mmCIF file of C-alpha atoms and ligand atoms in Angstrom:
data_model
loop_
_atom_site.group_PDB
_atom_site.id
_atom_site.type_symbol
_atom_site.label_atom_id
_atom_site.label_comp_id
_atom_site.label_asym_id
_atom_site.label_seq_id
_atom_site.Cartn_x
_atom_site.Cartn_y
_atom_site.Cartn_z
ATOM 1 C CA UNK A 1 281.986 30.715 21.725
ATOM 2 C CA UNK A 2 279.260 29.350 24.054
ATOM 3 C CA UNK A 3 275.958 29.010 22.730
ATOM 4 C CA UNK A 4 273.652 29.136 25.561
ATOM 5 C CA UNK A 5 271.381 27.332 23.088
ATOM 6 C CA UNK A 6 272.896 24.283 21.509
ATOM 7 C CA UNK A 7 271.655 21.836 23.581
ATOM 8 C CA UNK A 8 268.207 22.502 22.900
ATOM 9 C CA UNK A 9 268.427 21.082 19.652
ATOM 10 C CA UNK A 10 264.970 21.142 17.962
ATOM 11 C CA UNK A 11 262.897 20.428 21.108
ATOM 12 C CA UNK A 12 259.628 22.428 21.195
ATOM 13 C CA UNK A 13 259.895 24.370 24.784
ATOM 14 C CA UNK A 14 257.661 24.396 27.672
ATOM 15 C CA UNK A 15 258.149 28.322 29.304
ATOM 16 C CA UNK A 16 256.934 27.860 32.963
ATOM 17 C CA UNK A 17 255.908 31.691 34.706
ATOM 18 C CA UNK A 18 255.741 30.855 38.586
ATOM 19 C CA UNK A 19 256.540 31.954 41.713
ATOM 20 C CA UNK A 20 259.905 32.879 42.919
ATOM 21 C CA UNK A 21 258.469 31.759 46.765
ATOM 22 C CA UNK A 22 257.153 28.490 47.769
ATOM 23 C CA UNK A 23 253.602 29.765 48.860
ATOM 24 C CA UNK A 24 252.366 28.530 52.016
ATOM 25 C CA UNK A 25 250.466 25.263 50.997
ATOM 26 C CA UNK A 26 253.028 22.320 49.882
ATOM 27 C CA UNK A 27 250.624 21.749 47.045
ATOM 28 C CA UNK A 28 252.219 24.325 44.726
ATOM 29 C CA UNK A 29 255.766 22.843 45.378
ATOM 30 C CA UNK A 30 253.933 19.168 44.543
ATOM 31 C CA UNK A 31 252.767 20.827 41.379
ATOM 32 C CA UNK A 32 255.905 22.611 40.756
ATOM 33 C CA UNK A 33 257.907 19.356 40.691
ATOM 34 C CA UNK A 34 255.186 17.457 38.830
ATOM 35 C CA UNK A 35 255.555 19.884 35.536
ATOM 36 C CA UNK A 36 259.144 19.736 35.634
ATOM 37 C CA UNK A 37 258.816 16.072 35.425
ATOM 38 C CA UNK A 38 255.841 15.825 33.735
ATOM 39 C CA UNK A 39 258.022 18.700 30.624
ATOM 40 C CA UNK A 40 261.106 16.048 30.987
ATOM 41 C CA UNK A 41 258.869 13.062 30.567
ATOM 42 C CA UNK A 42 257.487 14.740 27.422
ATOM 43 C CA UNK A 43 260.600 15.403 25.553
ATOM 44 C CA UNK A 44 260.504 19.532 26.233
ATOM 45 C CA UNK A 45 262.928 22.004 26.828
ATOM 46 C CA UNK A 46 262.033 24.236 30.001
ATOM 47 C CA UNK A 47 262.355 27.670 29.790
ATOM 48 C CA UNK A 48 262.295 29.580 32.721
ATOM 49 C CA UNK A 49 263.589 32.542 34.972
ATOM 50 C CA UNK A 50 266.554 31.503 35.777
ATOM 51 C CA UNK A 51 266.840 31.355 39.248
ATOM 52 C CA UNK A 52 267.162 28.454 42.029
ATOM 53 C CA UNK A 53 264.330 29.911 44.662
ATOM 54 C CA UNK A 54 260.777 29.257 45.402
ATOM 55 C CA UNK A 55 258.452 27.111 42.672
ATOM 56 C CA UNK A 56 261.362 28.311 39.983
ATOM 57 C CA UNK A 57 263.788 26.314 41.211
ATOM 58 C CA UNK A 58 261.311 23.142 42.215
ATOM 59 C CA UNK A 59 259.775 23.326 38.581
ATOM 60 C CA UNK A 60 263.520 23.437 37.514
ATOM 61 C CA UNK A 61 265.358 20.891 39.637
ATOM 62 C CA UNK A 62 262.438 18.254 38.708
ATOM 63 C CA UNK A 63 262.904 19.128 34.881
ATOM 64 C CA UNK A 64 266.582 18.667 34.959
ATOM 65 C CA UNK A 65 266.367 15.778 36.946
ATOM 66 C CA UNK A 66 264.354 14.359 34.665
ATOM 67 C CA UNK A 67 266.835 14.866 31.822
ATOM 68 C CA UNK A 68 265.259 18.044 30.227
ATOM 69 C CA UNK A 69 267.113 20.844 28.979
ATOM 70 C CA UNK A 70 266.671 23.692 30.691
ATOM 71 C CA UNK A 71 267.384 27.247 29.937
ATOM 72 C CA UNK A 72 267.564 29.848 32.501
ATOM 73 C CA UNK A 73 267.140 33.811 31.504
ATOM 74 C CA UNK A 74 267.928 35.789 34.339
ATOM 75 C CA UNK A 75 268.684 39.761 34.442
ATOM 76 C CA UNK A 76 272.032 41.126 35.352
ATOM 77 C CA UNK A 77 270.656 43.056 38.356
ATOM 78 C CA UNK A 78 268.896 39.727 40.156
ATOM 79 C CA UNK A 79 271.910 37.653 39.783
ATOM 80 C CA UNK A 80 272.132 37.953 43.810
ATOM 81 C CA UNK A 81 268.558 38.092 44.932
ATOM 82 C CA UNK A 82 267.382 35.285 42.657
ATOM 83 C CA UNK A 83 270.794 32.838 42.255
ATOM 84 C CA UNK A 84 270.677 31.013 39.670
ATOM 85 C CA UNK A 85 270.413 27.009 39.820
ATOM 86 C CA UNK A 86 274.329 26.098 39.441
ATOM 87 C CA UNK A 87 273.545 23.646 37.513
ATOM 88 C CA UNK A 88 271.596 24.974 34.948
ATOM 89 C CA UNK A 89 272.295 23.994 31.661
ATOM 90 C CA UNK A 90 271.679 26.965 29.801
ATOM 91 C CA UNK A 91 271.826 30.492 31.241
ATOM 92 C CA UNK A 92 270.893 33.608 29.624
ATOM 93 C CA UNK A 93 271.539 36.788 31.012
ATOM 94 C CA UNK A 94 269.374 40.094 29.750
ATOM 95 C CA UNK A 95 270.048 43.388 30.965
ATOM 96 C CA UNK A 96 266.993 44.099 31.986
ATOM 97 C CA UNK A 97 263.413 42.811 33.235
ATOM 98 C CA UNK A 98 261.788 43.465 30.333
ATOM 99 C CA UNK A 99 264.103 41.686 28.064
ATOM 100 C CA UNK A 100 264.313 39.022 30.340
ATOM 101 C CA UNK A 101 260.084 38.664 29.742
ATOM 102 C CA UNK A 102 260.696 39.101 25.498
ATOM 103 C CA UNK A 103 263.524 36.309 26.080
ATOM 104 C CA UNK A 104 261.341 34.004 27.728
ATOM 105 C CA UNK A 105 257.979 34.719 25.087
ATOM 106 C CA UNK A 106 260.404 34.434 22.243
ATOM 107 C CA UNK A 107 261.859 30.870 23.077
ATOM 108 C CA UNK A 108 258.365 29.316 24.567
ATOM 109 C CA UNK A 109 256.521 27.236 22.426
ATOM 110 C CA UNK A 110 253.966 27.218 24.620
ATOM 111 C CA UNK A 111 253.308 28.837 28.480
ATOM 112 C CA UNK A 112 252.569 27.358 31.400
ATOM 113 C CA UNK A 113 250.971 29.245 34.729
ATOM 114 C CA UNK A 114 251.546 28.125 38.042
ATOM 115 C CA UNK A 115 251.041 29.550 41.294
ATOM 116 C CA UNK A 116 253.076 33.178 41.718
ATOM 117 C CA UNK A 117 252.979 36.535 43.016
ATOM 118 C CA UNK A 118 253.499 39.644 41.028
ATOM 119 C CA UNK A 119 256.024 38.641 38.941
ATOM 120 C CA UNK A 120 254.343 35.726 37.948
ATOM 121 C CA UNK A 121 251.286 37.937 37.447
ATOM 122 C CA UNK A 122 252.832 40.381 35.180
ATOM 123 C CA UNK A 123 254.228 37.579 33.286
ATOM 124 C CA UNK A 124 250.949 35.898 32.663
ATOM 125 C CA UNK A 125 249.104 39.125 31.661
ATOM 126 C CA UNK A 126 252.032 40.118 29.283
ATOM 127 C CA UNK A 127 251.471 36.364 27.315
ATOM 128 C CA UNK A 128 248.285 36.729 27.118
ATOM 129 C CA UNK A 129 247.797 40.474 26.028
ATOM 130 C CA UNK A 130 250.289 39.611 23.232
ATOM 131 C CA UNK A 131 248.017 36.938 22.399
ATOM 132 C CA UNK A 132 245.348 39.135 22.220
ATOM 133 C CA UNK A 133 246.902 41.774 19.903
ATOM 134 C CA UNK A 134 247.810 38.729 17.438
ATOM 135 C CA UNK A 135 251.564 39.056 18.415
ATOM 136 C CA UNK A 136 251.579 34.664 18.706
ATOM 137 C CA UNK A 137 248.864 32.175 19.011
ATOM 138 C CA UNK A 138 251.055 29.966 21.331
ATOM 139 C CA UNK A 139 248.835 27.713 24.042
ATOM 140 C CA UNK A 140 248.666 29.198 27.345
ATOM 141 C CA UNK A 141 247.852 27.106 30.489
ATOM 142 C CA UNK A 142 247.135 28.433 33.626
ATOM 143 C CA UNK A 143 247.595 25.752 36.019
ATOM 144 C CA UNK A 144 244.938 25.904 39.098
ATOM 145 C CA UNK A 145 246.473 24.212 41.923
ATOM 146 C CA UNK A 146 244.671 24.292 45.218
ATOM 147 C CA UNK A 147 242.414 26.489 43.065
ATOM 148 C CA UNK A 148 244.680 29.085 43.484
ATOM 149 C CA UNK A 149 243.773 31.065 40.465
ATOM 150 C CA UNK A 150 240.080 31.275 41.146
ATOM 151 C CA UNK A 151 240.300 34.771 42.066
ATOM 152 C CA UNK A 152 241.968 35.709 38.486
ATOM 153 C CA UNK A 153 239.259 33.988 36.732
ATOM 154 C CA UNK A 154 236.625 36.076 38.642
ATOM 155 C CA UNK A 155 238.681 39.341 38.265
ATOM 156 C CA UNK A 156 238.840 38.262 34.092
ATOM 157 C CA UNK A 157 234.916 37.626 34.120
ATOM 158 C CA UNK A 158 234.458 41.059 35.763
ATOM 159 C CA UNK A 159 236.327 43.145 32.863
ATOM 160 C CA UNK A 160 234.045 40.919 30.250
ATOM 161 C CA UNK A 161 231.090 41.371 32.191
ATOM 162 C CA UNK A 162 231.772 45.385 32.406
ATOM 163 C CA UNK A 163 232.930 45.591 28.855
ATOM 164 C CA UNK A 164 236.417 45.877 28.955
ATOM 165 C CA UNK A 165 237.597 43.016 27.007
ATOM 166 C CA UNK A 166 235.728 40.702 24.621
ATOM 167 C CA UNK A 167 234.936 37.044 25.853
ATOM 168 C CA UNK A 168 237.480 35.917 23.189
ATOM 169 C CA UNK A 169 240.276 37.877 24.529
ATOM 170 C CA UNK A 170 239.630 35.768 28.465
ATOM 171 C CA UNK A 171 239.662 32.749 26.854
ATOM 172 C CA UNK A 172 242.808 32.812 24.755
ATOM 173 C CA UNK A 173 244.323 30.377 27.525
ATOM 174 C CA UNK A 174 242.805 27.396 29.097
ATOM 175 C CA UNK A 175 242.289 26.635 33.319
ATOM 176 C CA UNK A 176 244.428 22.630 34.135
ATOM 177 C CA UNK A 177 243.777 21.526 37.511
ATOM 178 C CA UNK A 178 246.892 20.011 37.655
ATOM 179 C CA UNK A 179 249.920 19.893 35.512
ATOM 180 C CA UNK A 180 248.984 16.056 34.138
ATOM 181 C CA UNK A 181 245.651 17.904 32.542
ATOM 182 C CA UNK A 182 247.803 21.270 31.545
ATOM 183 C CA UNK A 183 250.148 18.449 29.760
ATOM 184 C CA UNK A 184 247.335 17.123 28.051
ATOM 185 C CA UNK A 185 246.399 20.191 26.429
ATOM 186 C CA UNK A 186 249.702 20.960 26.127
ATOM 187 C CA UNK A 187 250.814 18.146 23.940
ATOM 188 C CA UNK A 188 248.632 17.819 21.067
ATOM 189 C CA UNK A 189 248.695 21.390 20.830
ATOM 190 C CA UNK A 190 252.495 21.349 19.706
ATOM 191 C CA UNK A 191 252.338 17.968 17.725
ATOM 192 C CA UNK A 192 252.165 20.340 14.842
ATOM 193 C CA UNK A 193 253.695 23.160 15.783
ATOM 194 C CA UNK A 194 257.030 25.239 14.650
ATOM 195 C CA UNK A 195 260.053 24.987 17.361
ATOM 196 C CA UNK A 196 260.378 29.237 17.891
ATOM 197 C CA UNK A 197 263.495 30.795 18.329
HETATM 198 P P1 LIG B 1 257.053 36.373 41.742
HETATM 199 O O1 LIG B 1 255.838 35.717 41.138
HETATM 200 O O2 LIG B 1 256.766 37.804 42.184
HETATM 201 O O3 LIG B 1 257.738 35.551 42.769
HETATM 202 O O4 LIG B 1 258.072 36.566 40.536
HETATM 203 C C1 LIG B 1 258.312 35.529 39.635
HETATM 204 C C2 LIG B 1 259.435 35.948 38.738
HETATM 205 O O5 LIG B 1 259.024 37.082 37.984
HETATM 206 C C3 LIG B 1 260.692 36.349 39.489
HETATM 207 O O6 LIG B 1 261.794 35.753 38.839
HETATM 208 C C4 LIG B 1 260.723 37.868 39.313
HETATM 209 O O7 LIG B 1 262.050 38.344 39.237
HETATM 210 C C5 LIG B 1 260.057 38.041 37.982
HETATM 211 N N1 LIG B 1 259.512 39.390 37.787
HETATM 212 C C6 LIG B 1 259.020 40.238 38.707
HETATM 213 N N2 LIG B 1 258.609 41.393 38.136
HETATM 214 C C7 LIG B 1 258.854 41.260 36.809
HETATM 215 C C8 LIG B 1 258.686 42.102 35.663
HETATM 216 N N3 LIG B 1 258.162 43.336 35.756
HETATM 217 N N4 LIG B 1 259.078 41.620 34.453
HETATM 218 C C9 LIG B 1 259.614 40.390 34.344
HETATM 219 N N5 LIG B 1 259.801 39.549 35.368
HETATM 220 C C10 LIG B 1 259.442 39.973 36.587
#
């Protein structure tokens, strides 16, 4: 039988949350396309959403390009709203959403943020609530393009500030203004790291 996961071998992964539309400014495509490369030029695995639209597809088609692995987890029901690349290596298909977001926190070795809607939103708070209850300790990177995520970072100071979460619980995941700085941090903090499964 198939196993969506032989390929992978034992290369840590690089789980990319972004947007399933391209956003108005070209910049986030730019950055998109960068981290694929940049996760192909590093020796990763990419793990992300599946599908072929918006910055998910860019970060994808740049990764694979680059001769990355890739492993797309896409639910059942979005098989037609959010096509997956036909390319992709590796697809995964949940039942559900929420397995789809387990899948994907499961198999990252590390996360990478980079310029989404809601989706991309829900995925970012769910890594890094699970980081705060002690569920992993894997790096998180939000990556700031355009400086796109300023808002969040004023929204996260504002629960701190009104004493709704403790400093240490906003800073379990670091701000990259690009993806070449997010790779940075990204890199040493795997050198030691255990491939997860
Ligand atoms: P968006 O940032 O809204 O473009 O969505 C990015 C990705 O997140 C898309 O593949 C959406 O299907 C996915 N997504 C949206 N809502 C959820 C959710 N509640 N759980 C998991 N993934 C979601």
């Amino acid at each position: 039988m198939h196993n969506p996961l032989a390929n992978a071998g034992k290369r840590k992964t690089i789980c990319v949350f972004c947007g399933s539309s391209m956003g108005h400014d070209e910049a986030y495509a730019v950055a998109a396309r960068r981290m694929g490369a940049l996760i192909a030029e590093a020796g990763f695995t990419l793990v992300f959403g599946g599908g072929s639209l918006g910055l998910m597809g860019e970060v994808a088609r740049a990764a694979r390009d680059g001769g990355a692995p890739i492993i797309g987890i896409l639910p059942e029901f979005l098989r037609h709203l959010e096509p997956p690349l036909k390319t992709a290596e590796e697809l995964i298909i949940t039942p559900d959403l929420y397995l789809r977001k387990d899948r994907m926190i499961s198999l990252g070795d590390a996360f990478v943020i980079l310029a989404g809607g809601l989706g991309t939103l829900d995925e970012f708070f769910e890594v890094l609530t699970s980081a705060q209850l002690g569920v992993h300790k894997k790096p998180i990177v939000v990556v700031n393009t355009a400086g796109f995520y300023e808002p969040l970072k004023t929204a996260l100071d504002h629960v701190v500030v009104q004493g709704f979460a403790r400093r240490e619980s906003a800073n379990l995941f670091e701000i990259a203004p690009t993806p070449d700085d997010a790779m940075r941090i990204i890199r040493p903090a795997l050198a030691g790291a255990q491939v997860s499964s």
